[in-house]
Short mmCIF file of C-alpha atoms in Angstrom, two decimals:
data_model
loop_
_atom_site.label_atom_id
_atom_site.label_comp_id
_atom_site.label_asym_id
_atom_site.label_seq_id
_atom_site.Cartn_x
_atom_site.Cartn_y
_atom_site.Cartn_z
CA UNK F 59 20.35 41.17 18.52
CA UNK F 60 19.70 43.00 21.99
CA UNK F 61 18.25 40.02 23.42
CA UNK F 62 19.78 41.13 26.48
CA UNK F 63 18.72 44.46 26.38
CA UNK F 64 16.13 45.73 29.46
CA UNK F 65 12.59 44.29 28.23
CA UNK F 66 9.75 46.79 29.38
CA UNK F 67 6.64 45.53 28.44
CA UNK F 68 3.47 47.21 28.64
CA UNK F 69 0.36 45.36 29.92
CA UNK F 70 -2.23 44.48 27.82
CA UNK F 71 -6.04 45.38 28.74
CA UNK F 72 -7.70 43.12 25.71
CA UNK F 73 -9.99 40.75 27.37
CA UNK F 74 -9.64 37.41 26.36
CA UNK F 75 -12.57 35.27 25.45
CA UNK F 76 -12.78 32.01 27.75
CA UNK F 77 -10.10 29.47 27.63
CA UNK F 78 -10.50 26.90 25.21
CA UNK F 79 -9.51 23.86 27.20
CA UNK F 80 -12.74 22.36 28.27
CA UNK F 81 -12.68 20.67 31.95
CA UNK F 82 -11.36 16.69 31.95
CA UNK F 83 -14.68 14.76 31.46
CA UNK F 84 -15.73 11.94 34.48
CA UNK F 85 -15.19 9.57 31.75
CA UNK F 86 -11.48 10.54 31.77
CA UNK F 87 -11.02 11.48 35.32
CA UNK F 88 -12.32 7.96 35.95
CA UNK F 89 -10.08 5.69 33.29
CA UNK F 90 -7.08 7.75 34.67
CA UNK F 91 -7.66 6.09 37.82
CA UNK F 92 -8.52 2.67 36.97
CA UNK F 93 -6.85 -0.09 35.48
CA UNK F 94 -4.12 1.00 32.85
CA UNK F 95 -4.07 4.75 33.37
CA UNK F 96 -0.54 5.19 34.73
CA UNK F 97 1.64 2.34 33.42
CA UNK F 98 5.18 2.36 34.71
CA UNK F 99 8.15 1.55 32.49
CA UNK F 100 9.79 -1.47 33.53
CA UNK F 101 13.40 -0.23 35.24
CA UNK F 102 15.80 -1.42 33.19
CA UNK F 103 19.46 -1.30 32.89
CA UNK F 104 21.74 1.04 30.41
CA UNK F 105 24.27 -1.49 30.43
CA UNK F 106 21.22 -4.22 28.91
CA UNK F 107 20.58 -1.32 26.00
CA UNK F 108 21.54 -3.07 22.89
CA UNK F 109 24.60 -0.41 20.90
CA UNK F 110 23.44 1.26 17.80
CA UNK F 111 25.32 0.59 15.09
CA UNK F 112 26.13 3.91 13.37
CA UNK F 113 29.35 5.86 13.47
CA UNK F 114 29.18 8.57 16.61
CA UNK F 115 27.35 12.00 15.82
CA UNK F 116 27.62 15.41 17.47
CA UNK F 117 25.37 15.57 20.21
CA UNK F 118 23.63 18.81 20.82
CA UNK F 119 22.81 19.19 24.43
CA UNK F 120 19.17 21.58 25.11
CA UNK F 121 18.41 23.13 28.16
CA UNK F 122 14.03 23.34 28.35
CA UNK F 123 14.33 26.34 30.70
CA UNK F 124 11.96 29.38 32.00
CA UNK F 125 11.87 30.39 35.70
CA UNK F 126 8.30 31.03 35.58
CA UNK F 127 6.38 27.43 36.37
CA UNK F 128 3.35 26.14 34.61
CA UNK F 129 4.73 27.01 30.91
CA UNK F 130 4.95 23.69 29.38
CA UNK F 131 9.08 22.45 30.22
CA UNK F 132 8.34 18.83 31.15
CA UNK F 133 5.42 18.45 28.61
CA UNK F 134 7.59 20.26 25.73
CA UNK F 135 10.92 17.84 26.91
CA UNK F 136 8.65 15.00 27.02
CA UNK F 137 6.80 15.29 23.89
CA UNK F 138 9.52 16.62 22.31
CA UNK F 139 11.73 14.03 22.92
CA UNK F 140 9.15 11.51 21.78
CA UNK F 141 8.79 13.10 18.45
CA UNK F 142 12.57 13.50 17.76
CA UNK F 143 12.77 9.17 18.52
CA UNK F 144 9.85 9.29 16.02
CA UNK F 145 12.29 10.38 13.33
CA UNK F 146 15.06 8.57 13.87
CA UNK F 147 16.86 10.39 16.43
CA UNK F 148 18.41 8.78 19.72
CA UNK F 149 17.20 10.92 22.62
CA UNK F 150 18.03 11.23 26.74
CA UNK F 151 15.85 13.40 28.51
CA UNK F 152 17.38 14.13 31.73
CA UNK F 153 14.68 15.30 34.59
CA UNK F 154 16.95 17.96 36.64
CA UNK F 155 13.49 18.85 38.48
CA UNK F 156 12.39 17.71 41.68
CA UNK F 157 8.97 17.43 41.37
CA UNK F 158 10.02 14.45 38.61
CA UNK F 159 7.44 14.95 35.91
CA UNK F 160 9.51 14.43 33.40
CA UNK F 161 10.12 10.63 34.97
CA UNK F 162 6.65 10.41 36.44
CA UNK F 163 4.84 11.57 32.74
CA UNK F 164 6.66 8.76 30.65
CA UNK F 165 5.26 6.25 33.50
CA UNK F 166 8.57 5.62 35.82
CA UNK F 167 7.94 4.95 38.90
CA UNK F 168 9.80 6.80 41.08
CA UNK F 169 9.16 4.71 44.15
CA UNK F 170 11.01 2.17 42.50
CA UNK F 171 14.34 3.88 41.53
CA UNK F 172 17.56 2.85 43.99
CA UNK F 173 19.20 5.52 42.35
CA UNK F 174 18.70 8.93 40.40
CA UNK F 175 20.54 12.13 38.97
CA UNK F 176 20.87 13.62 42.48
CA UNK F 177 22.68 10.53 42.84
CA UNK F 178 25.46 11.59 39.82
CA UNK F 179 25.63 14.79 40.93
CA UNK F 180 26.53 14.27 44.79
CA UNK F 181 28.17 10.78 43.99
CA UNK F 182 31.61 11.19 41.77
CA UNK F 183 31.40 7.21 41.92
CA UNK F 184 27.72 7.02 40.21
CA UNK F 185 27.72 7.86 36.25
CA UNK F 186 25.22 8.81 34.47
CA UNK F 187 24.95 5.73 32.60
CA UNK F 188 24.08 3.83 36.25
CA UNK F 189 20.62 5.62 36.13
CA UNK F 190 19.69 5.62 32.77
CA UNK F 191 16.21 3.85 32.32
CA UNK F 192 16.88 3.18 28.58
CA UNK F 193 14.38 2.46 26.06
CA UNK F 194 11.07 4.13 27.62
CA UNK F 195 9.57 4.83 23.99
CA UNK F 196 11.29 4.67 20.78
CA UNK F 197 14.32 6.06 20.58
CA UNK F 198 13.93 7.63 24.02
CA UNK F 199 15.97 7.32 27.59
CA UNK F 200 15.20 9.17 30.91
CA UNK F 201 17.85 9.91 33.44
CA UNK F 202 15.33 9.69 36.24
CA UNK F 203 14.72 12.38 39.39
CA UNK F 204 12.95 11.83 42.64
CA UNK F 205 12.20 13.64 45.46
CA UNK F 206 16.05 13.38 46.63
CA UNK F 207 16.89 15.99 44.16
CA UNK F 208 15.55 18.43 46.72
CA UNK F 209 18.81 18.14 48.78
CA UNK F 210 21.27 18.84 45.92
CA UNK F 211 20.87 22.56 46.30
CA UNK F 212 22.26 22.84 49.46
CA UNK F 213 24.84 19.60 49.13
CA UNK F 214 26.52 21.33 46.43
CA UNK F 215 27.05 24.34 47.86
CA UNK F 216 30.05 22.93 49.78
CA UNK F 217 31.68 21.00 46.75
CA UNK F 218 34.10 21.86 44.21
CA UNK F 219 33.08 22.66 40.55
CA UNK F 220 29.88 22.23 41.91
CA UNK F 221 28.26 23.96 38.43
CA UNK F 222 30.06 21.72 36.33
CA UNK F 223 28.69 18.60 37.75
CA UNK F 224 26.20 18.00 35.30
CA UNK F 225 28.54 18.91 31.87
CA UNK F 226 30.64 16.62 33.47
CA UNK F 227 28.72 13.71 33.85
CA UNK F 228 26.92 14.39 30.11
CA UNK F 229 29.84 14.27 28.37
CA UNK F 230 30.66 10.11 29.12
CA UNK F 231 26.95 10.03 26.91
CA UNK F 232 27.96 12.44 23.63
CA UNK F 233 27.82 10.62 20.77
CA UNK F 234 25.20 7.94 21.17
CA UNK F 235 22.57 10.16 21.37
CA UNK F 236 21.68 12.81 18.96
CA UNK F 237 19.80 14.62 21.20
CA UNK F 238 20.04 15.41 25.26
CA UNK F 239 16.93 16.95 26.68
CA UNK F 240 17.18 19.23 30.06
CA UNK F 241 14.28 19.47 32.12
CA UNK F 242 15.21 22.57 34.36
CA UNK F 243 13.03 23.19 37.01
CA UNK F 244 11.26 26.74 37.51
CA UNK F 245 14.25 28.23 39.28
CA UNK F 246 17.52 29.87 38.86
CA UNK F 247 19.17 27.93 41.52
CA UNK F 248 22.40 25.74 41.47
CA UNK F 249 20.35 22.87 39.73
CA UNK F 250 19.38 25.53 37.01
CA UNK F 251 22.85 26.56 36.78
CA UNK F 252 24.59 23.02 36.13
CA UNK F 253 22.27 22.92 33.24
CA UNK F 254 23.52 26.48 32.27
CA UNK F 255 27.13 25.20 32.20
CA UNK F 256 26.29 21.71 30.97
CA UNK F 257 24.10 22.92 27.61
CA UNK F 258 25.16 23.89 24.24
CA UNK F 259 21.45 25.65 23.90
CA UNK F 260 18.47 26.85 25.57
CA UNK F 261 14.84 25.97 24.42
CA UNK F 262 12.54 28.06 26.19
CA UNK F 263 9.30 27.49 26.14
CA UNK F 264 6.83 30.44 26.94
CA UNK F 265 3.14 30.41 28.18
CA UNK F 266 0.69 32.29 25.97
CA UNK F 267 -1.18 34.12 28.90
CA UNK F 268 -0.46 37.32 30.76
CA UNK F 269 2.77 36.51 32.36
CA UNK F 270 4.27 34.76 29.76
CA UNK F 271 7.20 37.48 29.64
CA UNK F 272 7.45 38.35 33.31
CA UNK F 273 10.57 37.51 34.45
CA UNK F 274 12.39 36.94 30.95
CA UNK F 275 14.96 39.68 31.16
CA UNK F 276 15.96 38.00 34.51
CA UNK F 277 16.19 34.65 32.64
CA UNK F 278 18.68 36.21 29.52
CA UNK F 279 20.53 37.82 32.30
CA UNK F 280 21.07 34.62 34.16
CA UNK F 281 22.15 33.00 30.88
CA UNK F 282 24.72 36.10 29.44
CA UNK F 283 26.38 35.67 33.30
CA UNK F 284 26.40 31.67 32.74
CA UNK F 285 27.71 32.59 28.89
CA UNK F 286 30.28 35.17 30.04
CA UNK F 287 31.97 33.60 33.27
CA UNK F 288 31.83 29.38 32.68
CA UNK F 289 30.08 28.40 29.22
CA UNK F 290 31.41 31.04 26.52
CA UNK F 291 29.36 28.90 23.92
CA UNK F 292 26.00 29.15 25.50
CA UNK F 293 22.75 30.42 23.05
CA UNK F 294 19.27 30.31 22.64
CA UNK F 295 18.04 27.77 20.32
CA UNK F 296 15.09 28.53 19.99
CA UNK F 297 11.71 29.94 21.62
CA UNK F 298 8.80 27.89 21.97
CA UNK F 299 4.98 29.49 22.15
CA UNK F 300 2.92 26.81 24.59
CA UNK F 301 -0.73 26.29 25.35
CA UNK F 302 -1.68 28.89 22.78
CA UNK F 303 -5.66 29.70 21.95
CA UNK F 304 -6.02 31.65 18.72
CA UNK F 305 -9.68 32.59 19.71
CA UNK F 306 -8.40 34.92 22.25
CA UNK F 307 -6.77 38.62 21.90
CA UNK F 308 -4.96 37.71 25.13
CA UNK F 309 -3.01 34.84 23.23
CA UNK F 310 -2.22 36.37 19.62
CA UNK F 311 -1.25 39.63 21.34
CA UNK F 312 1.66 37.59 23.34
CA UNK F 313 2.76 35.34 20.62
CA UNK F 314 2.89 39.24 18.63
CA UNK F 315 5.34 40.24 21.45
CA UNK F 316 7.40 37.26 22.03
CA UNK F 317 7.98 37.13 17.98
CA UNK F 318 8.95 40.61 17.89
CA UNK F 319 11.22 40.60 21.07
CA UNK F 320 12.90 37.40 19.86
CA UNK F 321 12.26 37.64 16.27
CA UNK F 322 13.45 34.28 14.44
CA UNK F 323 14.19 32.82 17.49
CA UNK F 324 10.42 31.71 17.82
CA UNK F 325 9.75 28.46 16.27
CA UNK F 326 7.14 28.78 13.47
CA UNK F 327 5.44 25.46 15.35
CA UNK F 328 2.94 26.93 18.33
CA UNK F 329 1.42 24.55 20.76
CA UNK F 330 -1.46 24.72 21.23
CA UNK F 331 -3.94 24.33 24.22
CA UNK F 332 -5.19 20.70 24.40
CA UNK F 333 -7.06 18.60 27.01
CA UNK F 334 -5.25 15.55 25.58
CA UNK F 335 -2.02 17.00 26.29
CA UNK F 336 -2.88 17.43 29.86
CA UNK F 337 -3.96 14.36 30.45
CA UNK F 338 -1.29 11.93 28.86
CA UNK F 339 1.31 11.76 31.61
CA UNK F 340 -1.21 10.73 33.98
CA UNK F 341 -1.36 8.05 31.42
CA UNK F 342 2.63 7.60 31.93
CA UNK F 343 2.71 8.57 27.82
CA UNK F 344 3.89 11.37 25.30
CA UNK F 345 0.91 12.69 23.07
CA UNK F 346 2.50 10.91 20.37
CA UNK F 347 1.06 8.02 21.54
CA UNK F 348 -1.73 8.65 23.52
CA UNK F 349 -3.23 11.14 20.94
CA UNK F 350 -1.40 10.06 17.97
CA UNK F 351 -3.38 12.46 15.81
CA UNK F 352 -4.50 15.07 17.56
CA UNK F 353 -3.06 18.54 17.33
CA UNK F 354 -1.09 18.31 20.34
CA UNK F 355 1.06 15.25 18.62
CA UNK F 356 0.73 17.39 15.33
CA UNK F 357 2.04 20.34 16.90
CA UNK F 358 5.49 18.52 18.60
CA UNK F 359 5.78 16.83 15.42
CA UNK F 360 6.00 19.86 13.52
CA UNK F 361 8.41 21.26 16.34
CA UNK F 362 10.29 18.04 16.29
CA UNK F 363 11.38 18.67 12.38
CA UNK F 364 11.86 22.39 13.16
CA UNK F 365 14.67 21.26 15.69
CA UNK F 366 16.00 18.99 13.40
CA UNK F 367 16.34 21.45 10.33
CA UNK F 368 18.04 23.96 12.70
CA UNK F 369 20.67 21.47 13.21
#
């Protein structure tokens, strides 16, 4: 398909009309801070999550990746995520970025943890089951980070099979969950590459602005070394177009380039820029829930059933 092909892309000199995300209201600014705006999920244990009773499924394992930050990965794993528990579907997300905003956004507090998934990859005596806050929102379990993640980087560099620690620890989890969710952070680092190894697919999502496709060839490269030298079965599932304004050249002329460089790779389902969206994991909740029907829930709806028809 030549998806790994050099991509030269010419810059665009459209002007865009002004962004269509209006600034967070006092109103807002003010209930975030005040009583109920960030509600942490009680910590739990993955041992106390009651078994489902259905016979074991494949479990396909997505890496939410782009090395570019600011594109959507934790909101898209999040609200994904969400969505796919909406339908049915037993999901882990699995925050493999420092920063945490995958754990922070569906309200864990992170202060709280004792442990995390620096902890299962640095610890062969901690499994990934040991840090599994189970039950967040329906259908939906986080494996937690925190600010100890940081450190793995440079622990790992020492350790054997240090890019199959992840795949490792994912595979005691196949077949109770449907779905495993990667939040990768906006690097191609050692954390990046455990979720390389670990994933059977990549989702990436990709900003609808003028650097959406800057450093994408470096991306596919990353992945066709990953694919060629320690996970043979590696792919793209599927490309996602985030915060997208269709009153602006700027924005249709991307999603025109992204859909013609990756073709049917590109979800049909666009997300699209939203105010609600931003402001729901300071409210420690997916849009589904905070915005049940807005077009940000709407949109990862839509995306949710897309994943699930591709199989």
């Amino acid at each position: 398909m030549g998806l790994f092909d050099s991509f030269n892309r010419q810059a665009s000199h459209d002007e865009a009309s002004e962004d269509s995300a209006s600034p967070v209201s006092a109103d807002t600014e003010a209930g975030a801070a005040g009583k109920g705006a960030y509600v942490s999920a009680p910590l739990r244990s993955y041992a106390d999550k009651k078994p489902v009773n259905r016979e074991a499924v494949p479990t396909k394992v997505v890496a939410v990746l782009n090395q570019k930050g600011g594109v959507g990965k934790s909101t898209t794993t999040i609200n994904l995520g969400a969505a796919l528990g909406e339908l049915g579907k037993q999901v882990l997300l699995i925050d493999l970025d420092p920063q945490g905003n995958t754990s922070s956004g569906l309200g864990i507090e992170k202060g709280e943890l004792e442990r995390c998934v620096y902890d299962v990859l640095i610890d062969e005596g901690t499994a990934l089951t040991d840090v599994i806050v189970p039950d967040v929102c329906e259908g939906l379990d986080v494996a937690p980070a925190t600010i100890n993640l940081a450190g793995a980087e440079v622990e790992l560099v020492s350790e054997m099979a240090r890019e199959n620690r992840l795949k490792g620890a994912i595979e005691s989890v196949r077949g109770p969950y449907d779905y495993v969710l990667i939040d990768c952070p906006p690097s191609l680092g050692l954390l990046t590459v455990n979720a390389l190894v670990a994933a059977d697919e990549l989702l990436i999502p990709i900003q609808c602005e003028f650097y959406a496709l800057e450093g994408v060839t470096k991306l596919l490269d990353s992945m066709q070394r990953v694919k060629t030298y320690l996970n043979p079965s590696l792919d793209i599932f599927g490309v996602l177009l985030t915060m997208y304004d269709g009153r602006t050249t700027l924005s249709r002329q991307v999603a025109s380039e992204v859909r013609e460089f990756f073709g049917e790779l590109v979800f049909d389902t666009v997300v699209p820029r939203s105010v609600k969206v931003s402001e729901a994991p300071s409210f420690g909740r997916p849009i589904t829930e905070y915005d049940s029907n807005g077009k940000g829930a709407q949109a990862y709806r839509a995306l949710a059933k897309e994943v699930v028809d591709r199989g």
